[in-house]
Amino acid sequence: MSPWRVGKTHLLDLLSGWDASEGTAYSALAARIRLLIVDGRIVPGARLPSERDLAAGLAVSRTTVNSAYSALRAEGYLQSKQGSGSIAQIPGRPPELPVARPGDLIDLSRATCTAAPGTHSAAVRALDRLPPRLRTDGYELAGLLELRVKLAERYSQQGLPTTPEQIFVTSGSQSAISLAARTFVAPGDRVVVETPGYPHALNALRAAGGRLLPFRVDADAGWDVDGFDLTVRRSLPTLAFLMPDFHNPTSRSMSVDERRRVVATAEAHGIMLVSDEATADLALDEVDPVAPIAAFAQRPGTVLTIGSASKTVWGGLRVGWIRTSVEHVDRLIAARMSNDLGAAVIDQLVFAELLNDFDPILEYRTNALRESRDALQRALKAHLPSWRMSPTRGGIASWVHIDEPVSSAIAIAARARGLLIGAGPWFGLDGEFEQFIRVPITADPEAIERAVEILAAALGDVHERTHLDTRSLAGAL
Ligand SMILES: Cc1ncc(COP(=O)(O)O)c(C=O)c1O
């Protein structure tokens, strides 16, 4: 299926179970299509089937479909363009991500953790090892060799043979994403990005001049690999940005088959895959380990893998890295110099110290995330039983399905009650995902429990304010 066109058969599929005899047929049909747009199953920008085709497919009168489309147009969910039919859109602009204020708010607008135990003692050991380094000039354009050796060994152990020359150390993975975007995307290039996706990566790719095309990820169904293949063939993008382990915000992990197919498409069309694996070490359930997506590539430069110390150890250690071909490392070194001249030596030494005995750190972090995930599950069951948590088997957040399109309104109401949280549309390209909210599991269980109580109260505020008849909307589902 093309993300730009919703074929008749696909829309009939999405509408299956819709009953024309229910209430006023056209308004029920409009409500149903509206929900498909707001929760992202119909991507903004996609062209809907013609009125005649849809009427024939649904076996209803053309007037019914015409009235439904007119109602959606009046509400701003459809736009009619001469010669290009009816195009789905989200009315209004997506809300801004809340900015944390000092004070005792619960901040779930960011999925970030406090430092892992052992960080302080590793810093002390690193300081002790600093003096010989002080006799050098301290500029390490590709990163400290000692750290690159350790990172290369870790990849090799995971089934991805790697040499230290293939590793390039950055100041955190956000700067790796932004550098990759500036180096490999030229203004006007098409770039495929996951939707929902990681907002700061989307912004970095936009800032490099990329024109973003959607690649759907569903918490239950996974990656729309057929859609990716079609988008690539039709639009010939330069690059695709992915988070195969674990996708932020759905927490989904790519299957072996999905990895193979995405890489095959990329190699067939000469596209670079930028794989953000900042949370790849954070599996919360026992699963058979799958090799990093780069291990599925035939050519060394197809996949550019990004890693980070922030989610396993601490965000204050500004250490991220890129694993790619030696040729790409050379290009990145040249490109970095307009922005910075290397990552901090002391931070790299601290992280290298921690890598000497990394398993206990991963155990600590995954235990903490697991406890918070379980607390979230319990709290939702108790306070918001109709909300559905995505199967959260790894990563740092859960993508929670709300049974009404009110995510932005809830985030605003929650803020007034002391909870900062990013609404679903923040993670979309065009304001979709009003029926989802991302709940980070990086906070401790007590904070998560309290946050869910606030969300339940915020939902009450929204209902009170809007008198939204959720049952009539849910009936149309
Ligand atoms: C998926 C993902 N990638 C990258 C980053 C950037 O993190 P850092 O720059 O601290 O490595 C984050 C931070 O939240 C993230 O969630």
CSV table of C-alpha atoms and ligand atoms in Angstrom, one decimal:
chain,number,residue,atom,x,y,z
A,1,MET,CA,0.0,0.0,0.0
A,2,SER,CA,1.3,3.4,-0.9
A,3,PRO,CA,1.3,5.8,2.1
A,4,TRP,CA,0.1,8.5,-0.4
A,5,ARG,CA,-3.0,6.7,-1.5
A,6,VAL,CA,-5.5,4.7,0.4
A,7,GLY,CA,-6.8,2.2,-2.1
A,8,LYS,CA,-10.5,1.2,-2.1
A,9,THR,CA,-9.8,-2.3,-0.9
A,10,HIS,CA,-7.6,-1.1,1.9
A,11,LEU,CA,-10.1,1.5,3.1
A,12,LEU,CA,-12.9,-1.1,3.0
A,13,ASP,CA,-10.6,-3.3,5.2
A,14,LEU,CA,-10.1,-0.5,7.6
A,15,LEU,CA,-13.9,0.2,7.6
A,16,SER,CA,-14.8,-3.5,8.1
A,17,GLY,CA,-17.5,-3.9,10.7
A,18,TRP,CA,-19.0,-0.5,9.9
A,19,ASP,CA,-22.7,-0.7,9.6
A,20,ALA,CA,-24.5,1.6,7.3
A,21,SER,CA,-27.8,1.2,9.1
A,22,GLU,CA,-26.3,2.5,12.4
A,23,GLY,CA,-27.6,6.1,13.2
A,24,THR,CA,-27.2,8.5,10.3
A,25,ALA,CA,-25.1,6.6,7.8
A,26,TYR,CA,-23.1,9.5,6.6
A,27,SER,CA,-22.1,10.9,10.0
A,28,ALA,CA,-21.2,7.4,11.2
A,29,LEU,CA,-19.0,7.0,8.1
A,30,ALA,CA,-17.4,10.4,8.7
A,31,ALA,CA,-16.7,9.6,12.4
A,32,ARG,CA,-15.1,6.3,11.4
A,33,ILE,CA,-12.8,7.9,8.7
A,34,ARG,CA,-12.0,10.7,11.2
A,35,LEU,CA,-10.7,8.2,13.7
A,36,LEU,CA,-8.6,6.5,11.1
A,37,ILE,CA,-7.0,9.8,10.3
A,38,VAL,CA,-6.5,10.9,13.9
A,39,ASP,CA,-4.9,7.7,15.0
A,40,GLY,CA,-2.7,7.5,12.0
A,41,ARG,CA,-4.0,4.5,10.2
A,42,ILE,CA,-4.8,6.9,7.3
A,43,VAL,CA,-1.6,9.0,7.0
A,44,PRO,CA,-2.1,12.8,6.5
A,45,GLY,CA,-1.4,13.5,2.8
A,46,ALA,CA,-2.9,10.2,1.7
A,47,ARG,CA,-5.5,10.4,-1.1
A,48,LEU,CA,-8.8,8.7,-0.3
A,49,PRO,CA,-10.8,6.7,-3.0
A,50,SER,CA,-13.3,8.6,-5.1
A,51,GLU,CA,-16.8,9.0,-3.8
A,52,ARG,CA,-18.1,6.7,-6.5
A,53,ASP,CA,-15.6,3.9,-5.8
A,54,LEU,CA,-16.2,4.0,-2.0
A,55,ALA,CA,-20.0,4.1,-2.4
A,56,ALA,CA,-19.8,1.0,-4.7
A,57,GLY,CA,-17.5,-0.8,-2.3
A,58,LEU,CA,-19.6,-0.1,0.7
A,59,ALA,CA,-22.8,-0.7,-1.2
A,60,VAL,CA,-24.3,2.6,0.0
A,61,SER,CA,-25.6,5.6,-2.0
A,62,ARG,CA,-23.2,8.1,-3.5
A,63,THR,CA,-25.0,10.8,-1.4
A,64,THR,CA,-23.9,9.0,1.8
A,65,VAL,CA,-20.3,9.1,0.9
A,66,ASN,CA,-20.5,12.6,-0.6
A,67,SER,CA,-22.1,13.9,2.7
A,68,ALA,CA,-19.5,12.1,4.8
A,69,TYR,CA,-16.6,13.6,2.8
A,70,SER,CA,-18.3,17.1,2.9
A,71,ALA,CA,-18.6,16.8,6.8
A,72,LEU,CA,-14.9,15.8,7.0
A,73,ARG,CA,-14.0,18.7,4.7
A,74,ALA,CA,-15.9,21.1,6.9
A,75,GLU,CA,-14.1,19.8,10.0
A,76,GLY,CA,-10.7,20.1,8.3
A,77,TYR,CA,-10.0,16.4,8.1
A,78,LEU,CA,-10.1,16.3,4.3
A,79,GLN,CA,-8.9,18.7,1.7
A,80,SER,CA,-10.1,18.6,-1.9
A,81,LYS,CA,-7.6,19.5,-4.5
A,82,GLN,CA,-8.5,20.0,-8.1
A,83,GLY,CA,-7.4,16.9,-10.0
A,84,SER,CA,-6.0,15.1,-7.0
A,85,GLY,CA,-9.2,14.0,-5.1
A,86,SER,CA,-9.7,14.1,-1.4
A,87,ILE,CA,-6.6,14.3,0.7
A,88,ALA,CA,-6.5,13.4,4.4
A,89,GLN,CA,-5.2,16.0,6.8
A,90,ILE,CA,-5.2,16.9,10.5
A,91,PRO,CA,-6.9,20.2,11.3
A,92,GLY,CA,-4.8,22.7,13.2
A,93,ARG,CA,-1.1,22.3,14.2
A,94,PRO,CA,0.4,19.7,16.4
A,95,PRO,CA,1.0,20.9,19.9
A,96,GLU,CA,4.5,21.8,21.1
A,97,LEU,CA,6.3,19.4,23.5
A,98,PRO,CA,6.0,20.9,26.9
A,99,VAL,CA,9.1,22.5,28.3
A,100,ALA,CA,10.0,21.4,31.8
A,101,ARG,CA,9.8,24.1,34.5
A,102,PRO,CA,11.7,24.0,37.8
A,103,GLY,CA,9.6,22.9,40.8
A,104,ASP,CA,8.2,19.6,41.8
A,105,LEU,CA,6.5,18.6,38.6
A,106,ILE,CA,6.5,15.0,37.3
A,107,ASP,CA,8.4,15.3,34.0
A,108,LEU,CA,7.5,12.5,31.6
A,109,SER,CA,8.1,14.7,28.6
A,110,ARG,CA,11.5,13.1,28.4
A,111,ALA,CA,12.5,9.5,28.6
A,112,THR,CA,15.6,10.0,30.6
A,113,CYS,CA,17.1,8.3,33.7
A,114,THR,CA,19.3,9.1,36.6
A,115,ALA,CA,22.9,7.7,36.6
A,116,ALA,CA,23.6,3.9,36.9
A,117,PRO,CA,25.4,2.9,40.1
A,118,GLY,CA,29.1,2.8,39.6
A,119,THR,CA,29.3,5.9,37.5
A,120,HIS,CA,31.0,7.9,40.2
A,121,SER,CA,33.6,5.3,40.9
A,122,ALA,CA,34.3,4.9,37.2
A,123,ALA,CA,34.8,8.7,37.0
A,124,VAL,CA,37.3,8.5,39.8
A,125,ARG,CA,39.2,5.8,38.1
A,126,ALA,CA,39.1,7.7,34.8
A,127,LEU,CA,40.5,10.8,36.5
A,128,ASP,CA,43.4,8.7,37.9
A,129,ARG,CA,44.1,7.6,34.3
A,130,LEU,CA,44.0,11.1,32.9
A,131,PRO,CA,47.5,12.4,33.6
A,132,PRO,CA,49.3,10.6,30.6
A,133,ARG,CA,46.6,12.0,28.3
A,134,LEU,CA,47.3,15.5,29.5
A,135,ARG,CA,50.6,15.3,27.6
A,136,THR,CA,48.6,15.1,24.3
A,137,ASP,CA,46.6,17.9,22.8
A,138,GLY,CA,43.3,16.1,23.7
A,139,TYR,CA,41.7,16.5,20.3
A,140,GLU,CA,40.4,13.1,19.3
A,141,LEU,CA,38.6,13.6,16.0
A,142,ALA,CA,37.4,10.0,15.7
A,143,GLY,CA,37.3,9.3,19.4
A,144,LEU,CA,39.7,7.7,21.9
A,145,LEU,CA,41.2,4.6,20.4
A,146,GLU,CA,40.7,2.7,23.7
A,147,LEU,CA,36.9,3.3,23.6
A,148,ARG,CA,36.7,2.5,19.9
A,149,VAL,CA,38.4,-0.8,20.5
A,150,LYS,CA,35.9,-1.7,23.2
A,151,LEU,CA,32.9,-0.7,21.2
A,152,ALA,CA,34.1,-2.6,18.1
A,153,GLU,CA,34.5,-5.7,20.3
A,154,ARG,CA,31.0,-5.4,21.6
A,155,TYR,CA,29.6,-5.2,18.0
A,156,SER,CA,31.7,-8.2,16.9
A,157,GLN,CA,30.4,-10.2,19.9
A,158,GLN,CA,26.8,-9.4,18.7
A,159,GLY,CA,27.4,-10.9,15.3
A,160,LEU,CA,28.5,-7.7,13.6
A,161,PRO,CA,32.3,-7.9,12.9
A,162,THR,CA,33.7,-4.4,13.4
A,163,THR,CA,37.2,-2.8,13.6
A,164,PRO,CA,38.0,0.3,15.7
A,165,GLU,CA,38.5,2.2,12.4
A,166,GLN,CA,34.7,1.8,11.8
A,167,ILE,CA,33.8,3.6,15.0
A,168,PHE,CA,33.4,7.3,15.4
A,169,VAL,CA,32.7,8.8,18.8
A,170,THR,CA,30.3,11.8,19.2
A,171,SER,CA,29.0,14.0,22.0
A,172,GLY,CA,25.9,11.9,22.6
A,173,SER,CA,23.8,10.2,19.9
A,174,GLN,CA,21.7,13.3,19.1
A,175,SER,CA,24.8,14.9,17.7
A,176,ALA,CA,25.5,11.7,15.8
A,177,ILE,CA,22.0,11.9,14.2
A,178,SER,CA,22.4,15.5,13.4
A,179,LEU,CA,25.9,15.0,11.9
A,180,ALA,CA,24.7,12.1,9.8
A,181,ALA,CA,21.9,14.2,8.6
A,182,ARG,CA,24.2,17.1,7.7
A,183,THR,CA,26.7,14.8,6.0
A,184,PHE,CA,24.5,12.5,4.0
A,185,VAL,CA,21.3,14.6,3.3
A,186,ALA,CA,21.4,17.4,0.8
A,187,PRO,CA,18.6,20.1,0.8
A,188,GLY,CA,15.6,18.8,-1.0
A,189,ASP,CA,16.5,15.1,-0.6
A,190,ARG,CA,13.7,12.7,0.3
A,191,VAL,CA,14.2,11.0,3.6
A,192,VAL,CA,12.1,8.1,4.9
A,193,VAL,CA,11.2,8.3,8.6
A,194,GLU,CA,9.2,6.2,10.9
A,195,THR,CA,5.8,7.5,12.0
A,196,PRO,CA,5.3,7.6,14.9
A,197,GLY,CA,9.0,8.5,15.4
A,198,TYR,CA,11.6,10.2,17.5
A,199,PRO,CA,10.8,14.0,17.2
A,200,HIS,CA,14.4,15.3,17.7
A,201,ALA,CA,15.6,13.0,14.8
A,202,LEU,CA,12.8,14.2,12.6
A,203,ASN,CA,13.8,17.8,13.4
A,204,ALA,CA,17.5,17.1,12.7
A,205,LEU,CA,16.6,15.6,9.3
A,206,ARG,CA,14.3,18.5,8.5
A,207,ALA,CA,17.0,21.0,9.5
A,208,ALA,CA,19.4,19.3,7.0
A,209,GLY,CA,16.8,20.1,4.3
A,210,GLY,CA,15.3,16.6,4.1
A,211,ARG,CA,11.7,16.1,2.8
A,212,LEU,CA,10.3,13.5,5.1
A,213,LEU,CA,8.2,10.6,3.9
A,214,PRO,CA,6.4,8.3,6.3
A,215,PHE,CA,7.2,4.6,7.1
A,216,ARG,CA,4.4,3.4,9.4
A,217,VAL,CA,5.2,1.5,12.6
A,218,ASP,CA,2.4,-0.1,14.5
A,219,ALA,CA,2.9,-1.3,18.1
A,220,ASP,CA,1.1,-4.6,17.3
A,221,ALA,CA,1.7,-5.2,13.6
A,222,GLY,CA,5.3,-3.8,13.3
A,223,TRP,CA,6.9,-2.0,10.4
A,224,ASP,CA,4.9,-1.5,7.1
A,225,VAL,CA,7.7,-3.0,5.0
A,226,ASP,CA,5.5,-3.2,1.9
A,227,GLY,CA,4.8,0.5,2.2
A,228,PHE,CA,8.5,1.2,2.7
A,229,ASP,CA,9.3,-0.7,-0.5
A,230,LEU,CA,6.7,1.3,-2.5
A,231,THR,CA,7.8,4.6,-1.0
A,232,VAL,CA,11.4,3.9,-1.9
A,233,ARG,CA,10.5,2.8,-5.5
A,234,ARG,CA,8.3,5.8,-6.1
A,235,SER,CA,10.3,8.5,-4.4
A,236,LEU,CA,13.9,7.4,-4.5
A,237,PRO,CA,14.9,8.8,-1.1
A,238,THR,CA,18.6,9.2,-0.1
A,239,LEU,CA,18.3,7.9,3.4
A,240,ALA,CA,15.9,6.2,5.8
A,241,PHE,CA,16.0,6.7,9.6
A,242,LEU,CA,15.0,3.8,11.7
A,243,MET,CA,15.0,2.6,15.3
A,244,PRO,CA,14.9,-1.2,15.0
A,245,ASP,CA,15.8,-1.9,18.7
A,246,PHE,CA,13.7,-0.5,20.4
A,247,HIS,CA,11.5,1.8,18.5
A,248,ASN,CA,10.7,5.0,20.2
A,249,PRO,CA,7.8,5.5,21.0
A,250,THR,CA,6.2,2.1,20.3
A,251,SER,CA,9.0,0.0,21.9
A,252,ARG,CA,8.7,-2.5,19.1
A,253,SER,CA,11.7,-4.5,17.9
A,254,MET,CA,12.2,-5.4,14.2
A,255,SER,CA,11.8,-9.1,13.3
A,256,VAL,CA,14.5,-10.9,11.4
A,257,ASP,CA,12.3,-10.9,8.3
A,258,GLU,CA,11.6,-7.1,8.6
A,259,ARG,CA,15.3,-6.5,8.9
A,260,ARG,CA,16.1,-8.6,5.9
A,261,ARG,CA,13.5,-6.9,3.7
A,262,VAL,CA,14.3,-3.4,4.7
A,263,VAL,CA,18.0,-3.9,4.1
A,264,ALA,CA,17.3,-5.6,0.8
A,265,THR,CA,15.2,-2.7,-0.4
A,266,ALA,CA,17.8,-0.2,0.8
A,267,GLU,CA,20.6,-2.1,-1.0
A,268,ALA,CA,18.6,-2.5,-4.2
A,269,HIS,CA,18.1,1.2,-4.4
A,270,GLY,CA,21.3,2.5,-3.0
A,271,ILE,CA,19.7,4.1,0.1
A,272,MET,CA,21.6,4.6,3.4
A,273,LEU,CA,19.9,3.3,6.5
A,274,VAL,CA,20.6,5.3,9.7
A,275,SER,CA,19.8,3.0,12.6
A,276,ASP,CA,19.4,4.7,15.9
A,277,GLU,CA,20.2,2.0,18.5
A,278,ALA,CA,20.5,4.2,21.6
A,279,THR,CA,18.2,1.7,23.5
A,280,ALA,CA,19.2,-1.5,21.8
A,281,ASP,CA,20.7,-3.0,25.0
A,282,LEU,CA,17.5,-2.5,26.9
A,283,ALA,CA,15.5,-5.8,26.3
A,284,LEU,CA,13.1,-6.2,29.2
A,285,ASP,CA,11.8,-9.7,28.4
A,286,GLU,CA,13.7,-12.9,27.6
A,287,VAL,CA,13.9,-12.9,23.8
A,288,ASP,CA,16.3,-14.7,21.4
A,289,PRO,CA,18.9,-12.1,20.6
A,290,VAL,CA,18.8,-10.8,17.0
A,291,ALA,CA,21.9,-9.4,15.3
A,292,PRO,CA,21.9,-5.6,14.7
A,293,ILE,CA,20.3,-4.6,11.4
A,294,ALA,CA,23.8,-3.8,10.0
A,295,ALA,CA,24.6,-7.5,10.1
A,296,PHE,CA,22.0,-8.1,7.4
A,297,ALA,CA,23.7,-5.8,4.9
A,298,GLN,CA,26.1,-7.0,2.1
A,299,ARG,CA,27.8,-3.6,1.7
A,300,PRO,CA,29.7,-2.0,4.7
A,301,GLY,CA,28.3,1.5,4.1
A,302,THR,CA,24.6,0.6,3.8
A,303,VAL,CA,23.8,0.9,7.5
A,304,LEU,CA,25.1,3.6,9.7
A,305,THR,CA,24.5,2.4,13.3
A,306,ILE,CA,24.2,5.0,16.1
A,307,GLY,CA,24.7,4.1,19.8
A,308,SER,CA,24.7,6.0,23.1
A,309,ALA,CA,25.7,5.8,26.7
A,310,SER,CA,22.8,7.9,27.8
A,311,LYS,CA,20.1,5.4,28.2
A,312,THR,CA,22.2,2.6,29.8
A,313,VAL,CA,24.5,4.7,32.0
A,314,TRP,CA,23.6,8.4,32.2
A,315,GLY,CA,22.6,11.3,29.8
A,316,GLY,CA,25.2,13.5,31.5
A,317,LEU,CA,27.9,11.4,30.0
A,318,ARG,CA,27.8,13.0,26.6
A,319,VAL,CA,29.1,9.9,24.7
A,320,GLY,CA,27.5,8.6,21.6
A,321,TRP,CA,29.0,6.9,18.6
A,322,ILE,CA,28.5,5.8,15.0
A,323,ARG,CA,29.5,2.5,13.5
A,324,THR,CA,29.8,2.5,9.7
A,325,SER,CA,32.3,1.9,6.8
A,326,VAL,CA,35.8,3.4,7.1
A,327,GLU,CA,35.1,5.6,4.1
A,328,HIS,CA,32.0,7.1,5.9
A,329,VAL,CA,34.0,7.6,9.1
A,330,ASP,CA,36.5,9.7,7.0
A,331,ARG,CA,33.6,11.8,5.6
A,332,LEU,CA,32.1,12.2,9.1
A,333,ILE,CA,35.5,13.4,10.5
A,334,ALA,CA,35.7,16.0,7.8
A,335,ALA,CA,32.1,17.1,8.3
A,336,ARG,CA,32.3,17.3,12.1
A,337,MET,CA,35.0,20.0,12.1
A,338,SER,CA,32.6,22.8,11.3
A,339,ASN,CA,30.6,21.9,14.4
A,340,ASP,CA,33.0,20.4,17.0
A,341,LEU,CA,36.5,19.0,17.2
A,342,GLY,CA,35.8,15.8,19.2
A,343,ALA,CA,33.9,14.5,22.2
A,344,ALA,CA,35.2,15.2,25.8
A,345,VAL,CA,38.1,12.9,26.6
A,346,ILE,CA,37.2,12.5,30.2
A,347,ASP,CA,33.6,11.4,29.4
A,348,GLN,CA,35.0,8.8,27.0
A,349,LEU,CA,37.4,7.5,29.6
A,350,VAL,CA,34.6,7.1,32.1
A,351,PHE,CA,32.5,5.2,29.6
A,352,ALA,CA,35.5,3.0,28.6
A,353,GLU,CA,35.9,2.2,32.4
A,354,LEU,CA,32.3,1.2,32.6
A,355,LEU,CA,32.5,-1.0,29.6
A,356,ASN,CA,35.0,-3.2,31.4
A,357,ASP,CA,32.2,-4.6,33.4
A,358,PHE,CA,29.0,-3.6,31.6
A,359,ASP,CA,26.6,-6.5,32.3
A,360,PRO,CA,25.8,-5.4,35.9
A,361,ILE,CA,24.9,-1.9,34.6
A,362,LEU,CA,22.6,-3.4,32.0
A,363,GLU,CA,21.0,-5.6,34.6
A,364,TYR,CA,20.4,-2.7,36.9
A,365,ARG,CA,18.9,-0.6,34.2
A,366,THR,CA,16.7,-3.2,32.7
A,367,ASN,CA,15.4,-4.2,36.2
A,368,ALA,CA,14.5,-0.6,36.9
A,369,LEU,CA,12.7,-0.2,33.6
A,370,ARG,CA,10.9,-3.5,34.0
A,371,GLU,CA,9.6,-2.4,37.5
A,372,SER,CA,8.4,0.9,36.0
A,373,ARG,CA,6.8,-0.9,33.1
A,374,ASP,CA,4.9,-3.2,35.4
A,375,ALA,CA,3.9,-0.3,37.6
A,376,LEU,CA,2.5,1.4,34.5
A,377,GLN,CA,0.5,-1.7,33.6
A,378,ARG,CA,-1.0,-2.0,37.1
A,379,ALA,CA,-1.8,1.8,37.3
A,380,LEU,CA,-3.5,1.8,33.9
A,381,LYS,CA,-5.6,-1.2,34.9
A,382,ALA,CA,-6.6,0.5,38.1
A,383,HIS,CA,-7.3,4.0,36.9
A,384,LEU,CA,-7.7,4.0,33.1
A,385,PRO,CA,-8.8,0.4,32.3
A,386,SER,CA,-9.9,1.3,28.7
A,387,TRP,CA,-6.4,2.6,27.7
A,388,ARG,CA,-4.2,-0.1,26.2
A,389,MET,CA,-0.5,-0.3,26.7
A,390,SER,CA,1.7,-1.5,23.7
A,391,PRO,CA,3.5,-4.7,24.4
A,392,THR,CA,6.6,-3.1,26.0
A,393,ARG,CA,9.3,-5.7,25.7
A,394,GLY,CA,12.2,-3.2,25.6
A,395,GLY,CA,13.3,0.4,25.4
A,396,ILE,CA,12.4,3.4,27.5
A,397,ALA,CA,8.7,4.1,26.8
A,398,SER,CA,5.3,2.7,26.2
A,399,TRP,CA,2.9,3.8,23.5
A,400,VAL,CA,-0.5,3.8,25.1
A,401,HIS,CA,-3.7,3.7,23.1
A,402,ILE,CA,-6.5,6.0,24.3
A,403,ASP,CA,-10.0,5.1,23.3
A,404,GLU,CA,-10.7,8.6,22.1
A,405,PRO,CA,-8.8,11.2,20.1
A,406,VAL,CA,-7.9,13.5,23.0
A,407,SER,CA,-4.2,13.1,23.6
A,408,SER,CA,-3.3,16.8,23.2
A,409,ALA,CA,-6.2,17.9,25.3
A,410,ILE,CA,-5.1,15.5,28.0
A,411,ALA,CA,-1.5,16.6,27.9
A,412,ILE,CA,-2.6,20.2,28.3
A,413,ALA,CA,-4.9,19.3,31.2
A,414,ALA,CA,-2.2,17.2,32.8
A,415,ARG,CA,0.3,20.0,32.8
A,416,ALA,CA,-2.1,22.1,34.8
A,417,ARG,CA,-2.1,19.3,37.4
A,418,GLY,CA,1.7,19.0,37.5
A,419,LEU,CA,2.5,16.4,34.9
A,420,LEU,CA,4.5,17.1,31.8
A,421,ILE,CA,4.0,14.6,29.0
A,422,GLY,CA,4.3,14.7,25.2
A,423,ALA,CA,1.0,14.2,23.4
A,424,GLY,CA,0.7,11.5,20.6
A,425,PRO,CA,0.9,14.1,17.7
A,426,TRP,CA,4.4,15.2,18.8
A,427,PHE,CA,5.6,11.8,17.5
A,428,GLY,CA,3.8,12.1,14.1
A,429,LEU,CA,4.7,14.0,11.0
A,430,ASP,CA,1.5,15.9,10.6
A,431,GLY,CA,-0.4,16.0,13.9
A,432,GLU,CA,-1.8,12.4,13.7
A,433,PHE,CA,-1.8,10.0,16.7
A,434,GLU,CA,-4.4,11.9,18.8
A,435,GLN,CA,-5.4,8.5,20.1
A,436,PHE,CA,-2.0,7.7,21.6
A,437,ILE,CA,0.2,9.0,24.4
A,438,ARG,CA,3.8,8.1,25.1
A,439,VAL,CA,4.5,7.2,28.7
A,440,PRO,CA,8.2,6.9,29.5
A,441,ILE,CA,9.1,4.1,31.9
A,442,THR,CA,12.3,5.8,32.9
A,443,ALA,CA,10.7,7.4,36.0
A,444,ASP,CA,10.4,5.3,39.2
A,445,PRO,CA,7.3,3.3,39.9
A,446,GLU,CA,5.9,5.8,42.4
A,447,ALA,CA,6.2,8.6,39.9
A,448,ILE,CA,4.5,6.5,37.2
A,449,GLU,CA,1.7,5.5,39.5
A,450,ARG,CA,1.1,9.2,40.4
A,451,ALA,CA,1.4,10.2,36.7
A,452,VAL,CA,-1.4,7.8,35.7
A,453,GLU,CA,-3.6,9.2,38.5
A,454,ILE,CA,-3.0,12.6,37.0
A,455,LEU,CA,-3.8,11.4,33.5
A,456,ALA,CA,-7.1,9.9,34.7
A,457,ALA,CA,-8.0,13.2,36.4
A,458,ALA,CA,-6.9,15.1,33.3
A,459,LEU,CA,-9.2,12.9,31.2
A,460,GLY,CA,-12.0,13.8,33.5
A,461,ASP,CA,-11.2,17.5,33.0
A,462,VAL,CA,-11.3,17.1,29.2
A,463,HIS,CA,-14.6,15.4,29.3
A,464,GLU,CA,-16.0,18.0,31.6
A,465,ARG,CA,-14.8,20.8,29.3
A,466,THR,CA,-15.8,19.4,26.0
A,467,HIS,CA,-18.8,17.2,26.9
A,468,LEU,CA,-17.4,14.9,24.3
A,469,ASP,CA,-19.7,12.0,23.8
A,470,THR,CA,-17.1,9.3,23.7
A,471,ARG,CA,-19.6,6.5,23.5
A,472,SER,CA,-20.9,7.7,20.2
A,473,LEU,CA,-17.4,7.9,18.8
A,474,ALA,CA,-16.4,4.5,20.2
A,475,GLY,CA,-19.6,3.0,18.7
A,476,ALA,CA,-18.3,4.1,15.3
A,477,LEU,CA,-15.1,2.2,15.9
B,1,LIG,C1,15.7,7.1,20.4
B,1,LIG,C2,16.7,8.2,20.9
B,1,LIG,N1,17.8,8.5,20.1
B,1,LIG,C3,18.7,9.4,20.5
B,1,LIG,C4,18.5,10.1,21.7
B,1,LIG,C5,19.6,11.1,22.1
B,1,LIG,O1,20.2,10.8,23.3
B,1,LIG,P1,21.7,11.3,23.6
B,1,LIG,O2,22.1,12.4,22.7
B,1,LIG,O3,21.7,11.6,25.0
B,1,LIG,O4,22.6,10.1,23.3
B,1,LIG,C6,17.4,9.8,22.5
B,1,LIG,C7,17.2,10.6,23.8
B,1,LIG,O5,16.2,10.6,24.3
B,1,LIG,C8,16.5,8.9,22.1
B,1,LIG,O6,15.4,8.6,22.8
